[in-house]
């Protein structure tokens, strides 16, 4: 009887361990402005610097965290650091069960309103890293000092990987986003995927200060190099 109880406890512990384990998707990125009118030496330097970056998405059933990979060392004055902030505007923490989104640039963060615009899922497919992926699109409205613009977002997601997460703020598709084209300049492509990686933790908001969105971006811009 005791032996049976021990076996049952061992099985339950093993199941709980697997469920609690996190998954890691790593992405290459290219920052390349498609509008010839915006090309400049500064933009070209950012584009070259982006080739040295690697981003990672750590996730499980209920939460995801997207950031520059820990293995990438960013000097505060480097173009790689500037490129990472322009490409991602910070780290992204998404609590799926609460439907809450946080953007982080330590030591501060702000809570971002979740995008409610639905994806347009198409029947178009292509192979990426031997995964069959489906194309989805949406239009993102961006307003800045130059005016208001509609930017097309193209995501290639894989139903074989049943997690509704992706790079930056994009999620909500019936499968992991394997490739993301975020106009006018960002292009993420999955580099590697490791499921049930038990030695990786998802970062939290502990010891960070919540600020208003405007204050967050004012601080972010002040740390970027001058063009």
CSV table of C-alpha atoms in Angstrom, one decimal:
chain,number,residue,atom,x,y,z
A,1,UNK,CA,0.0,0.0,0.0
A,2,UNK,CA,2.8,2.5,1.0
A,3,UNK,CA,4.6,1.6,-2.2
A,4,UNK,CA,1.5,2.4,-4.3
A,5,UNK,CA,1.1,5.7,-2.6
A,6,UNK,CA,4.7,6.6,-3.2
A,7,UNK,CA,4.4,5.7,-6.9
A,8,UNK,CA,1.2,7.9,-7.1
A,9,UNK,CA,2.9,10.8,-5.4
A,10,UNK,CA,5.9,10.5,-7.7
A,11,UNK,CA,3.6,10.5,-10.8
A,12,UNK,CA,1.7,13.6,-9.6
A,13,UNK,CA,4.9,15.4,-8.8
A,14,UNK,CA,6.3,14.6,-12.3
A,15,UNK,CA,3.1,15.9,-14.0
A,16,UNK,CA,3.1,19.1,-11.9
A,17,UNK,CA,6.8,19.7,-12.8
A,18,UNK,CA,6.1,19.3,-16.5
A,19,UNK,CA,3.1,21.7,-16.4
A,20,UNK,CA,5.1,24.3,-14.5
A,21,UNK,CA,8.1,24.2,-16.8
A,22,UNK,CA,8.6,27.1,-19.2
A,23,UNK,CA,9.2,27.1,-22.9
A,24,UNK,CA,11.8,29.3,-24.7
A,25,UNK,CA,11.5,30.6,-28.3
A,26,UNK,CA,14.5,32.6,-29.6
A,27,UNK,CA,14.1,35.1,-32.5
A,28,UNK,CA,16.5,36.8,-34.9
A,29,UNK,CA,15.4,40.3,-35.9
A,30,UNK,CA,16.2,42.7,-38.7
A,31,UNK,CA,15.4,46.4,-38.4
A,32,UNK,CA,15.1,47.8,-41.9
A,33,UNK,CA,13.1,50.9,-42.8
A,34,UNK,CA,11.2,50.2,-46.1
A,35,UNK,CA,10.5,53.9,-46.9
A,36,UNK,CA,13.3,55.4,-48.9
A,37,UNK,CA,12.4,58.9,-47.6
A,38,UNK,CA,13.4,57.8,-44.1
A,39,UNK,CA,16.7,56.3,-45.0
A,40,UNK,CA,19.8,57.8,-43.3
A,41,UNK,CA,23.2,57.0,-42.0
A,42,UNK,CA,21.6,56.7,-38.5
A,43,UNK,CA,18.9,54.2,-39.7
A,44,UNK,CA,21.6,52.2,-41.6
A,45,UNK,CA,23.6,51.9,-38.4
A,46,UNK,CA,20.6,50.7,-36.5
A,47,UNK,CA,19.9,48.1,-39.2
A,48,UNK,CA,23.4,46.7,-39.0
A,49,UNK,CA,23.3,46.7,-35.2
A,50,UNK,CA,20.0,44.8,-35.2
A,51,UNK,CA,21.7,41.8,-36.9
A,52,UNK,CA,23.7,41.3,-33.7
A,53,UNK,CA,20.5,41.1,-31.5
A,54,UNK,CA,18.6,38.0,-30.3
A,55,UNK,CA,15.3,38.2,-28.6
A,56,UNK,CA,13.6,35.5,-26.5
A,57,UNK,CA,10.1,34.6,-25.5
A,58,UNK,CA,9.8,32.7,-22.3
A,59,UNK,CA,6.3,31.3,-21.8
A,60,UNK,CA,3.9,28.7,-20.3
A,61,UNK,CA,0.1,28.3,-20.3
A,62,UNK,CA,-0.6,31.4,-18.4
A,63,UNK,CA,2.2,34.0,-18.9
A,64,UNK,CA,4.8,35.1,-21.4
A,65,UNK,CA,7.8,37.4,-21.2
A,66,UNK,CA,9.5,38.9,-24.3
A,67,UNK,CA,12.9,40.6,-24.1
A,68,UNK,CA,16.4,40.7,-25.5
A,69,UNK,CA,18.1,37.4,-24.8
A,70,UNK,CA,20.2,37.4,-21.6
A,71,UNK,CA,23.2,36.2,-23.6
A,72,UNK,CA,23.3,39.5,-25.5
A,73,UNK,CA,25.5,42.1,-23.7
A,74,UNK,CA,24.3,45.7,-24.5
A,75,UNK,CA,26.6,48.6,-23.8
A,76,UNK,CA,24.6,51.7,-22.9
A,77,UNK,CA,26.2,53.7,-25.7
A,78,UNK,CA,26.0,51.1,-28.4
A,79,UNK,CA,23.8,51.1,-31.5
A,80,UNK,CA,22.7,47.6,-30.5
A,81,UNK,CA,21.2,49.0,-27.3
A,82,UNK,CA,19.5,51.8,-29.3
A,83,UNK,CA,18.2,49.3,-31.8
A,84,UNK,CA,16.8,47.0,-29.1
A,85,UNK,CA,14.8,49.9,-27.6
A,86,UNK,CA,13.5,51.2,-30.9
A,87,UNK,CA,12.5,47.6,-32.0
A,88,UNK,CA,10.8,46.6,-28.8
A,89,UNK,CA,10.3,49.7,-26.6
A,90,UNK,CA,11.2,47.5,-23.6
A,91,UNK,CA,10.3,44.1,-22.3
A,92,UNK,CA,6.8,42.7,-22.6
A,93,UNK,CA,5.0,40.7,-19.8
A,94,UNK,CA,1.6,39.3,-20.6
A,95,UNK,CA,-0.5,37.6,-18.0
A,96,UNK,CA,-3.0,35.7,-20.1
A,97,UNK,CA,-5.4,34.6,-17.3
A,98,UNK,CA,-5.8,38.3,-16.3
A,99,UNK,CA,-5.6,39.6,-19.8
A,100,UNK,CA,-3.1,42.2,-18.6
A,101,UNK,CA,-0.1,43.6,-20.5
A,102,UNK,CA,3.0,45.3,-19.0
A,103,UNK,CA,5.9,47.1,-20.8
A,104,UNK,CA,9.1,47.2,-18.9
A,105,UNK,CA,12.3,49.3,-19.0
A,106,UNK,CA,13.8,48.6,-15.6
A,107,UNK,CA,13.5,50.2,-13.1
A,108,UNK,CA,10.0,51.3,-14.4
A,109,UNK,CA,7.1,49.9,-16.3
A,110,UNK,CA,3.6,50.8,-17.4
A,111,UNK,CA,0.4,48.8,-18.0
A,112,UNK,CA,-0.5,48.8,-21.7
A,113,UNK,CA,-4.1,48.5,-22.9
A,114,UNK,CA,-4.5,45.1,-24.6
A,115,UNK,CA,-5.1,45.3,-28.4
A,116,UNK,CA,-8.7,44.4,-29.1
A,117,UNK,CA,-8.4,44.5,-32.9
A,118,UNK,CA,-9.0,41.0,-34.3
A,119,UNK,CA,-6.6,39.2,-36.6
A,120,UNK,CA,-7.6,38.4,-40.1
A,121,UNK,CA,-6.5,34.7,-40.5
A,122,UNK,CA,-6.0,33.6,-44.0
A,123,UNK,CA,-5.6,30.1,-45.6
A,124,UNK,CA,-2.1,31.1,-47.0
A,125,UNK,CA,0.7,28.8,-45.6
A,126,UNK,CA,4.4,28.5,-45.7
A,127,UNK,CA,7.1,26.4,-44.1
A,128,UNK,CA,9.3,28.0,-41.4
A,129,UNK,CA,11.8,25.9,-39.5
A,130,UNK,CA,9.9,22.8,-40.8
A,131,UNK,CA,6.7,24.1,-39.2
A,132,UNK,CA,3.6,24.7,-41.3
A,133,UNK,CA,2.6,28.3,-40.6
A,134,UNK,CA,-0.5,30.3,-41.5
A,135,UNK,CA,-0.6,34.0,-42.4
A,136,UNK,CA,-2.6,36.5,-40.3
A,137,UNK,CA,-2.8,40.2,-40.7
A,138,UNK,CA,-4.1,43.3,-38.9
A,139,UNK,CA,-3.7,47.1,-39.2
A,140,UNK,CA,-2.2,49.0,-36.4
A,141,UNK,CA,-2.9,52.7,-36.1
A,142,UNK,CA,0.2,54.7,-34.9
A,143,UNK,CA,0.1,58.4,-34.0
A,144,UNK,CA,3.3,60.4,-33.4
A,145,UNK,CA,4.7,63.9,-34.1
A,146,UNK,CA,4.6,63.3,-37.8
A,147,UNK,CA,0.9,62.4,-37.8
A,148,UNK,CA,-1.3,59.3,-37.9
A,149,UNK,CA,-0.4,56.2,-39.9
A,150,UNK,CA,-1.8,52.7,-40.6
A,151,UNK,CA,0.9,50.1,-40.3
A,152,UNK,CA,0.3,46.5,-41.5
A,153,UNK,CA,1.2,43.7,-39.2
A,154,UNK,CA,1.9,40.3,-40.7
A,155,UNK,CA,2.2,37.2,-38.5
A,156,UNK,CA,2.9,33.7,-39.5
A,157,UNK,CA,1.7,31.4,-36.7
A,158,UNK,CA,1.9,27.6,-36.1
A,159,UNK,CA,-1.0,25.7,-34.8
A,160,UNK,CA,1.3,22.8,-34.0
A,161,UNK,CA,2.7,24.9,-31.2
A,162,UNK,CA,-0.5,25.6,-29.2
A,163,UNK,CA,0.5,28.8,-27.4
A,164,UNK,CA,-1.0,32.1,-28.4
A,165,UNK,CA,2.1,34.3,-27.9
A,166,UNK,CA,4.6,36.1,-30.1
A,167,UNK,CA,7.2,38.9,-30.3
A,168,UNK,CA,6.6,42.3,-28.8
A,169,UNK,CA,2.9,43.0,-28.0
A,170,UNK,CA,1.4,40.5,-30.5
A,171,UNK,CA,-0.5,37.5,-29.4
A,172,UNK,CA,-4.0,36.0,-29.6
A,173,UNK,CA,-3.5,33.7,-32.5
A,174,UNK,CA,-4.3,29.9,-32.3
A,175,UNK,CA,-0.6,29.0,-32.3
A,176,UNK,CA,2.9,30.5,-31.6
A,177,UNK,CA,3.9,33.4,-33.9
A,178,UNK,CA,7.0,32.1,-35.7
A,179,UNK,CA,7.6,35.1,-38.0
A,180,UNK,CA,6.4,38.6,-37.5
A,181,UNK,CA,6.7,41.6,-39.9
A,182,UNK,CA,5.8,44.8,-38.0
A,183,UNK,CA,5.8,47.6,-40.5
A,184,UNK,CA,7.5,49.9,-41.2
A,185,UNK,CA,10.8,48.3,-40.1
A,186,UNK,CA,10.7,45.2,-37.8
A,187,UNK,CA,11.1,41.6,-39.0
A,188,UNK,CA,11.3,38.8,-36.4
A,189,UNK,CA,12.0,35.1,-37.4
A,190,UNK,CA,12.1,32.1,-35.0
A,191,UNK,CA,15.6,30.9,-34.5
A,192,UNK,CA,15.1,28.1,-32.1
A,193,UNK,CA,12.4,26.6,-29.8
A,194,UNK,CA,12.9,24.6,-26.6
A,195,UNK,CA,9.8,23.2,-24.9
A,196,UNK,CA,9.7,22.3,-21.2
A,197,UNK,CA,13.0,24.0,-20.3
A,198,UNK,CA,12.8,23.7,-16.5
A,199,UNK,CA,15.8,25.9,-15.6
A,200,UNK,CA,14.4,29.2,-17.1
A,201,UNK,CA,12.3,31.5,-15.0
A,202,UNK,CA,9.9,34.2,-16.1
A,203,UNK,CA,10.7,37.6,-14.8
A,204,UNK,CA,8.2,39.5,-12.7
A,205,UNK,CA,7.4,43.2,-11.7
A,206,UNK,CA,9.0,42.8,-8.3
A,207,UNK,CA,11.1,45.9,-7.3
A,208,UNK,CA,9.9,47.9,-10.4
A,209,UNK,CA,8.0,51.2,-10.2
A,210,UNK,CA,4.8,51.7,-12.2
A,211,UNK,CA,4.6,55.0,-14.1
A,212,UNK,CA,2.3,56.6,-16.6
A,213,UNK,CA,2.8,55.7,-20.3
A,214,UNK,CA,4.0,59.2,-21.2
A,215,UNK,CA,6.6,59.3,-18.4
A,216,UNK,CA,7.8,55.8,-19.5
A,217,UNK,CA,8.4,56.9,-23.1
A,218,UNK,CA,10.0,60.2,-22.1
A,219,UNK,CA,12.5,58.2,-20.1
A,220,UNK,CA,13.1,55.8,-22.9
A,221,UNK,CA,13.7,58.5,-25.5
A,222,UNK,CA,16.1,60.4,-23.2
A,223,UNK,CA,18.4,57.3,-23.3
A,224,UNK,CA,18.6,57.0,-27.1
A,225,UNK,CA,21.5,58.4,-29.1
A,226,UNK,CA,20.9,61.6,-31.0
A,227,UNK,CA,20.4,61.3,-34.7
